[in-house]
Short mmCIF file of C-alpha atoms in Angstrom, two decimals:
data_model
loop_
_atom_site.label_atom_id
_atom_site.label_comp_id
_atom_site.label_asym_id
_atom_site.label_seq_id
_atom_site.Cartn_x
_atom_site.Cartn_y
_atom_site.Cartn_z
CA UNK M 99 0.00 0.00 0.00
CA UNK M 100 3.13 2.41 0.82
CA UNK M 101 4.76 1.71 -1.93
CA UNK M 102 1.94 2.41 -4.37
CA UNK M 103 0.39 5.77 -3.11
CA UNK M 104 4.28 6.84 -2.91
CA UNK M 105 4.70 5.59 -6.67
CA UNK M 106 1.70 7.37 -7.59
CA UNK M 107 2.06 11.00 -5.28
CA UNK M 108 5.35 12.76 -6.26
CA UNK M 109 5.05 12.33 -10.62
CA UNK M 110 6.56 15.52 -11.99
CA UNK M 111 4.01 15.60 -14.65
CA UNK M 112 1.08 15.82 -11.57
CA UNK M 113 2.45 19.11 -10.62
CA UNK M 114 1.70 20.87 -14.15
CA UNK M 115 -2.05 19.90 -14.47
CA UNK M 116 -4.86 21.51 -12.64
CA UNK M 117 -8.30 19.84 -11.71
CA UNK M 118 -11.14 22.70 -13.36
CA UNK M 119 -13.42 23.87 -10.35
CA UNK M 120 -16.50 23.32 -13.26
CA UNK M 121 -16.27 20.31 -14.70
CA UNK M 122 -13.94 18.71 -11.88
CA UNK M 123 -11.60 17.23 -14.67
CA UNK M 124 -7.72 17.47 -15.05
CA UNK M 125 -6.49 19.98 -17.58
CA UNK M 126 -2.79 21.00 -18.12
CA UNK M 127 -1.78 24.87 -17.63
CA UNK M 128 -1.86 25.79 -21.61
CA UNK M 129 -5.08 24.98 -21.24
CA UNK M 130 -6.10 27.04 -18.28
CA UNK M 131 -8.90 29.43 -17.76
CA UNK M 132 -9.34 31.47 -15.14
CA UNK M 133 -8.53 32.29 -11.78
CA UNK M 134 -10.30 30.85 -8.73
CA UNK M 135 -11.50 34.46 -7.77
CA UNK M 136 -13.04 35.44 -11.32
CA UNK M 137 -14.62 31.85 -11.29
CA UNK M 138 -16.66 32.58 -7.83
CA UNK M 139 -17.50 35.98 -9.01
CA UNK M 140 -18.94 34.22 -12.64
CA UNK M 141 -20.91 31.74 -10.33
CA UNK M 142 -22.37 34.37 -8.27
CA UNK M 143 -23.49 35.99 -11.50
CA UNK M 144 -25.24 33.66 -13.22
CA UNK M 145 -27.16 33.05 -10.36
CA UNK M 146 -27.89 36.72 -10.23
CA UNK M 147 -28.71 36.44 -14.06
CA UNK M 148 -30.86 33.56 -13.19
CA UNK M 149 -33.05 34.38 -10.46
CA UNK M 150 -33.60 37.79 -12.18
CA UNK M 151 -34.85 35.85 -15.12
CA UNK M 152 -37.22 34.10 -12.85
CA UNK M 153 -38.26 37.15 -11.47
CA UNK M 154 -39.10 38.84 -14.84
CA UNK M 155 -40.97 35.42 -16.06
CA UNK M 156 -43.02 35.54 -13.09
CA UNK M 157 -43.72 39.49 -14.15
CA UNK M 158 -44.66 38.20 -17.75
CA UNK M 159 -47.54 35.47 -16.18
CA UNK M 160 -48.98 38.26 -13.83
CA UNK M 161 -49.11 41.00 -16.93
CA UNK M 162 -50.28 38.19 -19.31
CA UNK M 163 -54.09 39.00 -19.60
CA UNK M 164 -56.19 35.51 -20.14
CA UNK M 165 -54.35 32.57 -20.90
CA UNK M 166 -51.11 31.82 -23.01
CA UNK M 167 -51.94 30.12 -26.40
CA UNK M 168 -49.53 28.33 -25.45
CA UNK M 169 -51.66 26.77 -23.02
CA UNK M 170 -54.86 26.45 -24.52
CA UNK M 171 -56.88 27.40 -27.10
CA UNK M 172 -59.31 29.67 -25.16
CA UNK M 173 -59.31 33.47 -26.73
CA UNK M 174 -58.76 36.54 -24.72
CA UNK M 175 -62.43 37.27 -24.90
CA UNK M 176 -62.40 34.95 -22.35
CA UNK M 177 -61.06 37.66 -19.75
CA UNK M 178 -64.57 39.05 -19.55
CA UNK M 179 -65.94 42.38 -20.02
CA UNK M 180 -65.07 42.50 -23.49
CA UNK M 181 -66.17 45.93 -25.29
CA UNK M 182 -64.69 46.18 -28.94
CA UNK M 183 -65.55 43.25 -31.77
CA UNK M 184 -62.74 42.72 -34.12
CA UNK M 185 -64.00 41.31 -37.65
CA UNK M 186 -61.99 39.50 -40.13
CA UNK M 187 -62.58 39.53 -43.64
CA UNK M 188 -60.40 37.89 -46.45
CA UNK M 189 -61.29 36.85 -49.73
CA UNK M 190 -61.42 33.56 -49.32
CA UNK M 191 -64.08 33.75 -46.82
CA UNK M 192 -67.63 35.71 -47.70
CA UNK M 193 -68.94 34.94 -44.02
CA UNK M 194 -66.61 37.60 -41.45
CA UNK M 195 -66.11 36.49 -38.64
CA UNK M 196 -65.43 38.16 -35.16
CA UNK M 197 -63.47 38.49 -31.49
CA UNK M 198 -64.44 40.23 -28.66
CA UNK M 199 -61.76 42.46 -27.55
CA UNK M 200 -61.05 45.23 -25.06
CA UNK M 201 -60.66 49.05 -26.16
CA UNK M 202 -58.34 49.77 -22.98
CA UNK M 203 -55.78 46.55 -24.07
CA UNK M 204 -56.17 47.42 -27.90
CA UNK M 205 -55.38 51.12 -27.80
CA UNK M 206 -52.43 50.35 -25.00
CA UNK M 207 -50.80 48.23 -27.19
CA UNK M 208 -51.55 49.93 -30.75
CA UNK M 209 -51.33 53.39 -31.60
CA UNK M 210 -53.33 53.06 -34.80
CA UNK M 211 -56.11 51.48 -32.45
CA UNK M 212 -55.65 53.81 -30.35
CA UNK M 213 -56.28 56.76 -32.65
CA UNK M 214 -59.53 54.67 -33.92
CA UNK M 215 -60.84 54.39 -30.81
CA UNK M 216 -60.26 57.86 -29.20
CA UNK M 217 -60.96 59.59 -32.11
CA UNK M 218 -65.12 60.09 -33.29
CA UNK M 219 -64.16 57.77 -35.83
CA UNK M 220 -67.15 54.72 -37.43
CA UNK M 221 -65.05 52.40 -34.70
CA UNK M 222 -65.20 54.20 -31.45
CA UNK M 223 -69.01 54.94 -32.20
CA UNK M 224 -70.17 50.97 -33.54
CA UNK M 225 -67.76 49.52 -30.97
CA UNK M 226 -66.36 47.25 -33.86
CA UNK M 227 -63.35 47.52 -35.89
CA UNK M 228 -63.26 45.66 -39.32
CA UNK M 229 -59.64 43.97 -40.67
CA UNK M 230 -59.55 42.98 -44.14
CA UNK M 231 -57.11 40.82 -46.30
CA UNK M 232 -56.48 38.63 -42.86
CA UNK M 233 -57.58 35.46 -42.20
CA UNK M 234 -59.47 34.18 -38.47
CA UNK M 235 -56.57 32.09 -37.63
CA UNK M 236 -54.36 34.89 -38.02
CA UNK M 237 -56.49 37.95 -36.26
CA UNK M 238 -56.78 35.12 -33.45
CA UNK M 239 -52.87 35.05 -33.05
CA UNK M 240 -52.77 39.38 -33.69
CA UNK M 241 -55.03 38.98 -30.31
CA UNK M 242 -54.02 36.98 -28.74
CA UNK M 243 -50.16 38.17 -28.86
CA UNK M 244 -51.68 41.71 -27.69
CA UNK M 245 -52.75 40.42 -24.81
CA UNK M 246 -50.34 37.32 -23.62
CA UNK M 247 -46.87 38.71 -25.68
CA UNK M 248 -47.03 35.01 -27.41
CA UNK M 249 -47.65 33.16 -30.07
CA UNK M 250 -46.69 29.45 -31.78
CA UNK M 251 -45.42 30.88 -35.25
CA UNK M 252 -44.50 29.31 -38.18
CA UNK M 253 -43.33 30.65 -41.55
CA UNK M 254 -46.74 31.87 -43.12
CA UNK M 255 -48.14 32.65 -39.59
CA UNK M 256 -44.77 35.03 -38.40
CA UNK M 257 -45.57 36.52 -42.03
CA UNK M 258 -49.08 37.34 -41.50
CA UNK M 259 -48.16 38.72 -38.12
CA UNK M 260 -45.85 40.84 -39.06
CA UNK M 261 -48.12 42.50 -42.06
CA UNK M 262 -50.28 43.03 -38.78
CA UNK M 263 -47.85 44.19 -36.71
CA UNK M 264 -46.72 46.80 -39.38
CA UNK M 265 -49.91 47.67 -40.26
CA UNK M 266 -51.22 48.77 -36.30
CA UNK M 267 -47.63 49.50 -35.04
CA UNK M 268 -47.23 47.18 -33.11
CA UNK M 269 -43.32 47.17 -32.59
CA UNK M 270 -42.81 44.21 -30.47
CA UNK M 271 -44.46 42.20 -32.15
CA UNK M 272 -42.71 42.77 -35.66
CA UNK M 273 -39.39 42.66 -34.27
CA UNK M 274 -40.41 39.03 -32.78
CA UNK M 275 -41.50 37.99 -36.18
CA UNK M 276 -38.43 39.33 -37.62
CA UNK M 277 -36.70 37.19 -35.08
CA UNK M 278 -37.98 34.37 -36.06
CA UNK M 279 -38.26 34.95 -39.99
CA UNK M 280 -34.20 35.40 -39.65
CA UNK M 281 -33.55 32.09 -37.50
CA UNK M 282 -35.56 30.39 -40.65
CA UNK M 283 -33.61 32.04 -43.73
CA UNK M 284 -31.92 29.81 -46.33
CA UNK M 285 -30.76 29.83 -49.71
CA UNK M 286 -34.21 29.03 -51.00
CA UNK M 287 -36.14 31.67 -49.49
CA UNK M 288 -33.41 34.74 -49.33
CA UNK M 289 -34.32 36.48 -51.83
CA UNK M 290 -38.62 36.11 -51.15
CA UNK M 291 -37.60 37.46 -47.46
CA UNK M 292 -35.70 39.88 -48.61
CA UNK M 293 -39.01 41.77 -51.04
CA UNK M 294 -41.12 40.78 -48.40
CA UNK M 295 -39.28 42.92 -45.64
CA UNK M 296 -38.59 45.46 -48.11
CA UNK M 297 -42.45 45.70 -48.45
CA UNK M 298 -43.48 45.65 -44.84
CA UNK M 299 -40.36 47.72 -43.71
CA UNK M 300 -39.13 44.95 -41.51
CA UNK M 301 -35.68 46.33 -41.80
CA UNK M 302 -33.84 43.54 -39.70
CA UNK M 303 -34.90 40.97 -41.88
CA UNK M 304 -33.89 43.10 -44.54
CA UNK M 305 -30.35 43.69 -43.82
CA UNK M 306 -29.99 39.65 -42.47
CA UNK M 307 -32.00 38.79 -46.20
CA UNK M 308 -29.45 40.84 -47.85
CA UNK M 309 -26.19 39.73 -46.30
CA UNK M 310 -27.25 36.15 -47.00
CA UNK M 311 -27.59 37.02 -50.85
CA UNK M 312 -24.37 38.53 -51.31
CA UNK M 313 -22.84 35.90 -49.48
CA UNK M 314 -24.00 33.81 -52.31
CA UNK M 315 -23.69 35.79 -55.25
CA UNK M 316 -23.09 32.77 -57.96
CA UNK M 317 -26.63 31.20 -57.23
CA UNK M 318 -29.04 34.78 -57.29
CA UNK M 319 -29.59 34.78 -60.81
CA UNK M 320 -30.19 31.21 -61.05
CA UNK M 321 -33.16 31.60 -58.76
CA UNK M 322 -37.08 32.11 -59.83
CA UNK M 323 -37.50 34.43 -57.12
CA UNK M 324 -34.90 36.68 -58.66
CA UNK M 325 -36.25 36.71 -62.20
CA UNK M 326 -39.55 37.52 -60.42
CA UNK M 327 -37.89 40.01 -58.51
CA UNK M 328 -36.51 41.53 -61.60
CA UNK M 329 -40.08 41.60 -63.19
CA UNK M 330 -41.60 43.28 -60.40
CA UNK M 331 -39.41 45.43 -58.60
CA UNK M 332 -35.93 45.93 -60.32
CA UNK M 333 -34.85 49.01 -58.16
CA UNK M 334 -34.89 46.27 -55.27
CA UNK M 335 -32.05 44.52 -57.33
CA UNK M 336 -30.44 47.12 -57.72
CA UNK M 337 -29.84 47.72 -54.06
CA UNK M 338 -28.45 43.77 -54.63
CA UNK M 339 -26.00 44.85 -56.59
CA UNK M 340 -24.98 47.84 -54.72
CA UNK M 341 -24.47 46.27 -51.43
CA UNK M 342 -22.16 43.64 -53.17
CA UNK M 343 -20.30 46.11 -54.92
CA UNK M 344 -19.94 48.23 -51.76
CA UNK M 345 -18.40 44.64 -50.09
CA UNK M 346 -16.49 43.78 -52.27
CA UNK M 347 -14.55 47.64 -52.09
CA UNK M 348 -14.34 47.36 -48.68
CA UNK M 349 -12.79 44.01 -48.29
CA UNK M 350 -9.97 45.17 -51.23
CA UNK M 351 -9.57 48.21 -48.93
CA UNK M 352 -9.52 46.51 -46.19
CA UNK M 353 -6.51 43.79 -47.86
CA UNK M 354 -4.51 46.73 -48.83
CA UNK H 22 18.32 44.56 -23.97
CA UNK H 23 19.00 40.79 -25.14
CA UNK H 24 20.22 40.05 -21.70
CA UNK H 25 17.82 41.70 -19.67
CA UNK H 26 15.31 39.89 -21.66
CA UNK H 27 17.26 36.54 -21.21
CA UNK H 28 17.12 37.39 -16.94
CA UNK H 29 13.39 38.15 -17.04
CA UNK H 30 12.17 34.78 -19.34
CA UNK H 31 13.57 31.54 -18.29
CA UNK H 32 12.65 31.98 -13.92
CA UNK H 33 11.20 28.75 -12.38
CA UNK H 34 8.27 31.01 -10.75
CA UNK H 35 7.31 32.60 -14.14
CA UNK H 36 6.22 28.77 -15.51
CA UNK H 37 3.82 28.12 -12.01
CA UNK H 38 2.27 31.56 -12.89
CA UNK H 39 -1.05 31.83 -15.05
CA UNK H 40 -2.78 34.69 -16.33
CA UNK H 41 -6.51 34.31 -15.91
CA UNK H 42 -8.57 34.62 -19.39
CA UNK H 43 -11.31 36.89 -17.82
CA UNK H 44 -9.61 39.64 -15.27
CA UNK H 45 -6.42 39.02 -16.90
CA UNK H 46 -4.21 39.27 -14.12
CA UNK H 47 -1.31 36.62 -12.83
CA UNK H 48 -2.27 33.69 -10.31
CA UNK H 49 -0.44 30.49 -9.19
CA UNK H 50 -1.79 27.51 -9.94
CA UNK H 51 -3.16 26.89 -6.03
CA UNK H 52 -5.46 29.88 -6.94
CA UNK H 53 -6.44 28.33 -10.26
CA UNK H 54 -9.97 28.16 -11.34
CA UNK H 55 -11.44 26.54 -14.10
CA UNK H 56 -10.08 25.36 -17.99
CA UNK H 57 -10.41 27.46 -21.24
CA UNK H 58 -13.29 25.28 -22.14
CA UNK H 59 -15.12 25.89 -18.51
CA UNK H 60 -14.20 29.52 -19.21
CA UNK H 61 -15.83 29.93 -22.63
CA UNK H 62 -18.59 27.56 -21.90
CA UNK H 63 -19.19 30.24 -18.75
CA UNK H 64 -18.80 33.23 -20.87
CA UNK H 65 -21.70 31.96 -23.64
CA UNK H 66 -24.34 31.20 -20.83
CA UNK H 67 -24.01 34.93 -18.96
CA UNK H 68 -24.81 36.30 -22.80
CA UNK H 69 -27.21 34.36 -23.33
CA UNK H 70 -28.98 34.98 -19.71
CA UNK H 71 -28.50 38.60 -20.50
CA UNK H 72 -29.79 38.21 -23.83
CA UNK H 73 -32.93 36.59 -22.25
CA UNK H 74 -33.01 39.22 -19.96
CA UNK H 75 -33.13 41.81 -22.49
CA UNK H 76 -36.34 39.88 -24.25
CA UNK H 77 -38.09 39.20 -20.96
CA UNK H 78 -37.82 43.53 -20.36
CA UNK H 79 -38.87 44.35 -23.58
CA UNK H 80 -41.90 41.90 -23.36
CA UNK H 81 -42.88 43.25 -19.80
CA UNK H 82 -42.68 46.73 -20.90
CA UNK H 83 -44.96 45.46 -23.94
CA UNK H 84 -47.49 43.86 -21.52
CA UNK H 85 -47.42 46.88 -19.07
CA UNK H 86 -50.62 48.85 -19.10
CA UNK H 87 -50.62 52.14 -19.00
CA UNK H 88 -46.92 54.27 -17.90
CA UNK H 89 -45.30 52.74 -15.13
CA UNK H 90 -45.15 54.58 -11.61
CA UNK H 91 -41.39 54.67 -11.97
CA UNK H 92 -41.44 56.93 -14.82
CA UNK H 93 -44.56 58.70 -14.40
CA UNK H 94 -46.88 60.15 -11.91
CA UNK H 95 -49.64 59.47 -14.34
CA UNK H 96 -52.58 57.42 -13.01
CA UNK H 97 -53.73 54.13 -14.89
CA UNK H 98 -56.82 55.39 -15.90
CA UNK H 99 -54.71 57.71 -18.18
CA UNK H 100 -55.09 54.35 -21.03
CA UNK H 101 -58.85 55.78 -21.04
CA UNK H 102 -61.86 53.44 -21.67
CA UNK H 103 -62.38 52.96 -17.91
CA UNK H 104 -65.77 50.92 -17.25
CA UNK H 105 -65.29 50.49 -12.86
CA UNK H 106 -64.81 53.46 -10.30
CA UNK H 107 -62.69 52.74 -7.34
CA UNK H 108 -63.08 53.68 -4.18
CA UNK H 109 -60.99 54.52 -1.09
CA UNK H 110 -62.43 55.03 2.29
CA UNK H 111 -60.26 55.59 5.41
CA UNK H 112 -60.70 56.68 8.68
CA UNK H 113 -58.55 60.03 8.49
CA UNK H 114 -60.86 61.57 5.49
CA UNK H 115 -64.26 61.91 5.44
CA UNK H 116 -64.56 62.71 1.56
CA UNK H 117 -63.98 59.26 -0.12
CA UNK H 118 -61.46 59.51 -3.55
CA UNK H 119 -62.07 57.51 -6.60
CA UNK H 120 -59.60 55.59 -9.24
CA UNK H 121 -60.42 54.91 -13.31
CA UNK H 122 -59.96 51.19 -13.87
CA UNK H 123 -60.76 48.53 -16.04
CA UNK H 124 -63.39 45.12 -14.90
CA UNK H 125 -61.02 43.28 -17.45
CA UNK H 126 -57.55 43.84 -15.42
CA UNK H 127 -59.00 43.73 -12.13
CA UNK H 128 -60.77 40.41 -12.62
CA UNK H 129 -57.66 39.19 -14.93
CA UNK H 130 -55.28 40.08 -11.45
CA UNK H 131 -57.22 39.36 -8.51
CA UNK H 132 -59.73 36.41 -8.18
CA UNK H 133 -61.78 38.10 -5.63
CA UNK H 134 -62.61 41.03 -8.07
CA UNK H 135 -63.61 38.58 -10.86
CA UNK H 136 -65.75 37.16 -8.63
CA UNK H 137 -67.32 40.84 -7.21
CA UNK H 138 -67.79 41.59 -10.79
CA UNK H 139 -68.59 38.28 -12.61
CA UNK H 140 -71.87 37.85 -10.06
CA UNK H 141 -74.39 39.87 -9.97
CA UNK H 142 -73.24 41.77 -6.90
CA UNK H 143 -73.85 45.57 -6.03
CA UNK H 144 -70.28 46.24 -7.69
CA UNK H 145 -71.11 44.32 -11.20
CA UNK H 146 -74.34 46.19 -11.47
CA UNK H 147 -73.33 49.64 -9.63
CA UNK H 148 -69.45 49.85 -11.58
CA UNK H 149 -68.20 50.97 -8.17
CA UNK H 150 -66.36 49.40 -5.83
CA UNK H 151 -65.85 50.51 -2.14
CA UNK H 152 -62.37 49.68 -0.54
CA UNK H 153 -62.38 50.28 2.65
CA UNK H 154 -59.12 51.13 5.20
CA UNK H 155 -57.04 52.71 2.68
CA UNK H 156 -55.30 56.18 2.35
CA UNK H 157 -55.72 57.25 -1.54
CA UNK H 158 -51.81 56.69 -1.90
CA UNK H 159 -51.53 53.06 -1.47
CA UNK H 160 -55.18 52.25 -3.82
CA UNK H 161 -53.10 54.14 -6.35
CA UNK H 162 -50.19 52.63 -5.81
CA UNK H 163 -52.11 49.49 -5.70
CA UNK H 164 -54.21 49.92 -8.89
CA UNK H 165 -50.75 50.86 -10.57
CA UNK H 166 -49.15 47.43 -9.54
CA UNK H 167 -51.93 45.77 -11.30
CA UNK H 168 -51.21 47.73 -14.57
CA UNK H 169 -47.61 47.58 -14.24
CA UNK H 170 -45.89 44.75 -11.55
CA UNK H 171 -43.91 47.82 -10.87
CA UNK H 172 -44.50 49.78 -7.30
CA UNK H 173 -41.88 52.50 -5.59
CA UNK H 174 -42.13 50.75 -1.79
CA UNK H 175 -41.00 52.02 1.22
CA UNK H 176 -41.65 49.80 4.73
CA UNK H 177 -45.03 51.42 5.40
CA UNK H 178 -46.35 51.38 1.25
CA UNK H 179 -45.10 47.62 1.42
CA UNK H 180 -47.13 47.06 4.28
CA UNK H 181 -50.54 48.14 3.40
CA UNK H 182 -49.80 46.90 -0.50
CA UNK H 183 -49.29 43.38 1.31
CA UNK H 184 -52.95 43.89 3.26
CA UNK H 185 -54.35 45.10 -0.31
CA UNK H 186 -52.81 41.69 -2.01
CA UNK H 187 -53.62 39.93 0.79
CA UNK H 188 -57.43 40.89 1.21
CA UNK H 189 -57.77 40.56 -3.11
CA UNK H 190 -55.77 37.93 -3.22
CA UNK H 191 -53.05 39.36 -5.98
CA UNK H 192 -49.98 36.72 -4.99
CA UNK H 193 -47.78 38.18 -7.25
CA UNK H 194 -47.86 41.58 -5.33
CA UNK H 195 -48.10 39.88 -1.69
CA UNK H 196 -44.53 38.16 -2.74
CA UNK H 197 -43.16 41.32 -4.21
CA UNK H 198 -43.92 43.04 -0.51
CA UNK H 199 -42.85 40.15 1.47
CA UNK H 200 -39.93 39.88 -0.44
CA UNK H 201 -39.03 43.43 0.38
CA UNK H 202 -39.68 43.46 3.68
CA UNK H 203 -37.73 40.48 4.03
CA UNK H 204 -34.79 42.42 2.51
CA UNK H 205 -35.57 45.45 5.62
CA UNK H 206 -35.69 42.72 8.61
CA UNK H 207 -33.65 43.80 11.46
CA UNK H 208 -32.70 43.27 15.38
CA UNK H 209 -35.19 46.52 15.67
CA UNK H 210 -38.36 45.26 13.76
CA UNK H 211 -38.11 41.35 13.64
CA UNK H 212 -40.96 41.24 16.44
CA UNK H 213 -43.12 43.34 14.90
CA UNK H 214 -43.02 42.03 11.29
CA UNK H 215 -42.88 38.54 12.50
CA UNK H 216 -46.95 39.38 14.26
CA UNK H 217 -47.68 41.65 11.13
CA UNK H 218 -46.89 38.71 8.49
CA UNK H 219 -48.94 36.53 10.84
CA UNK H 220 -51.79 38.16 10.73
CA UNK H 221 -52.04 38.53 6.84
CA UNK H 222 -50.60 34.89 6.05
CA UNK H 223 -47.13 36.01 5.12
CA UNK H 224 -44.89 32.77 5.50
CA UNK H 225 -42.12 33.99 3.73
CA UNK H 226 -42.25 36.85 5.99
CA UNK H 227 -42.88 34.95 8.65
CA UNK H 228 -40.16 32.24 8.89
CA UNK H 229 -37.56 35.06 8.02
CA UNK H 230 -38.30 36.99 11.11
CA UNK H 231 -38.66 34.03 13.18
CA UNK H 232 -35.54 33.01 12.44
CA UNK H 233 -34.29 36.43 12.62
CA UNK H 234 -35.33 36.30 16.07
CA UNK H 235 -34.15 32.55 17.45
CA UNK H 236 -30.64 34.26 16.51
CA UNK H 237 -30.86 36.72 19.07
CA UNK H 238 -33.13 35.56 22.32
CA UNK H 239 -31.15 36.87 24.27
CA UNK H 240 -32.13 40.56 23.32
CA UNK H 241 -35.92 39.36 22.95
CA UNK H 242 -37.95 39.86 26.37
CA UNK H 243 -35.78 43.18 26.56
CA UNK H 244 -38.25 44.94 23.43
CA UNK H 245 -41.37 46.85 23.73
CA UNK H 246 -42.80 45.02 21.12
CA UNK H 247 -42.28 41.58 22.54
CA UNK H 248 -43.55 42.82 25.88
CA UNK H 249 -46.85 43.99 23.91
CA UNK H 250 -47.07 40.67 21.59
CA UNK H 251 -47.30 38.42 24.98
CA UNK H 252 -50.23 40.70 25.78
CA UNK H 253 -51.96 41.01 22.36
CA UNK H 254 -51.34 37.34 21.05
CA UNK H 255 -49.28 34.87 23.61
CA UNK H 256 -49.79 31.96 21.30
CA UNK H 257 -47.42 33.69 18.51
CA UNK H 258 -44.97 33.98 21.53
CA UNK H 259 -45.23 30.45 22.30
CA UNK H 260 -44.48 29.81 18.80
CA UNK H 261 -41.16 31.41 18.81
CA UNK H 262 -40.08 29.53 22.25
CA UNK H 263 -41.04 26.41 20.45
CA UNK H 264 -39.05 27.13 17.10
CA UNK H 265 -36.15 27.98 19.34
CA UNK H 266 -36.79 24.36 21.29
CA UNK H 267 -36.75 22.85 17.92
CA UNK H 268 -33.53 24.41 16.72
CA UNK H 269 -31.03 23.49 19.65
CA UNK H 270 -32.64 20.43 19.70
CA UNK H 271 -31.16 19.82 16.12
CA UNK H 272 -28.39 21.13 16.92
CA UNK H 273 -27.11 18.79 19.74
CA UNK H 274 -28.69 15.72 17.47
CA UNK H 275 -26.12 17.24 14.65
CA UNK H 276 -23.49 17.63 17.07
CA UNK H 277 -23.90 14.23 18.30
#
């Protein structure tokens, strides 16, 4: 027994590595990180960071008015004491059809509502505001994001919101379409995202669109969407163009 | 300069020294922390909790009703299309005051006013309600935590918020006030909090100033306010003999 721990204990090569205070393995000093003091300090942290998240989640349930859509499928009209009917029409349906709403949450969280409701405007007087070109499923989500801050998007939904969310100003809400129309951009659909955020302002998209394209220049003019593009809106390729262009200058200046 | 460099490179204590990847100072390695990869893995979580952060703020502020009491001294009722007066009644004014607010958020925040307003009770059909034992300040400050989550406490607005949260059952604000009364416990006004959170079912409140108090019994029967508990409510005094009982008797079964 002697003989081994004394055979193991005093190895020259023990004395260079270090056992990590994280992940509790050995690591040798060119591969050290940091010292013991900034590692408590980092701990202490992100359990700052974390309870402060809780804390602000807990915030987000008690402003959430009526249940998450994530939750359920009830609507917000089911908060009670509803006095504002929003009707959809689209073209594909000739019946509208309608959600009770609240003037107080719709004019808080819109300044377009707002303005229709405060305002002797055909609204504030029938106590019902008409959207057209939107289908129910999407003036649903429009609610329901207005009052809950959530919604399960996918591609065509996040689109639909943010025409919405352009359309009433409501900023948070296009900015978390945006989000998500950026974390789902590809080769395929770069150049669609890009004229569809040029249309609806949605200027992060636009600039995240854009530096996708001209990452890729060799493919554009192979695409549909870009002949289509061409067809319908050549200024918009243009500004294609120019931003390469403008790269492409910068990274020879930048070489020099 | 070639020699001093060769005197300053080659010393056996420069190789045992490390320089830490975050505050970038020296350390030996019996001050190490943890590895590069512990380091980096470290620095992505704290961006991405702030990140988080950032998102959950932006989405309270969204959800917030009306300006918040921090920035503004404007009253909730400011979002307009109030349909409920309320209110306050307290002994030290004889003319009552009123608040704007909305059936919707009140029922949405506090199950007892869903219920008031749901039924067909004098407030439903009257759109007043009467709250009773409350200066003007803390109903407003009150109504604005509904709107907001956000309230400017000291000890005494804390206090009466915690009644208000208790009495309409708004959890959200009762742990907000415990939670800063907690944080303003001391030798002075452990008695005193520990019968206030008593009386208005404050346990977090509660077993904070209890065992606020079990730390120092020796200073206990030497305060006005414990003198005054025994006569107002001995069983609460009792309590805090027994939790004492409790504690040493864990402590000499540890000890054992």
């Amino acid at each position: 027994m002697e003989d081994e721990r004394m055979n193991r204990a005093p190895g020259s090569r023990k004395q260079l590595s270090l056992r990590c205070l994280s992940c509790r393995e050995e690591y040798c000093s060119t591969d050290a990180g940091t010292c013991k003091e900034c590692y408590e300090e980092a701990s202490e942290t992100e359990e700052e960071l974390k309870s402060e998240i809780e804390d602000l989640k807990a915030k987000v349930a008690f402003l959430r008015l009526g249940s998450s859509p994530l939750d359920s499928h009830k609507r917000s009209s089911s908060i009670g004491f509803s006095d504002v009917v929003l009707v959809a029409s689209d073209e594909f349906h000739s019946n509208p059809v309608s959600l009770l709403a609240h003037k107080a949450v719709l004019a808080s969280r819109s300044p377009v509502f707002k303005a229709m409701l405060e305002i002797e405007m055909e609204e504030s007087r029938s106590g019902t505001i008409s959207i057209s070109d939107v289908s129910y499923d999407a003036l649903r989500a429009f609610v329901n994001y207005l009052y809950t801050a959530e919604a399960c998007l996918d591609e065509q939904l996040a689109c639909d919101l943010l025409v919405l969310a352009e359309k009433y100003e409501v900023k948070h809400l296009k900015m978390y379409c945006e989000k998500f129309l950026v974390s789902k951009l590809n080769g395929d659909n770069s150049v669609a995202s890009y004229s569809f955020a040029h249309q609806y302002n949605a200027n992060h998209l636009l600039q995240s669109a854009l530096s996708m394209i001209i990452e890729d220049m060799d493919n554009l003019t192979k695409s549909e969407e870009y002949t289509h593009l061409v067809e319908k809106d050549p200024r918009l390729v243009v500004e294609i163009y120019e931003a390469y262009l403008s790269k492409q200058t910068n990274t020879a200046a930048r070489s020099d």
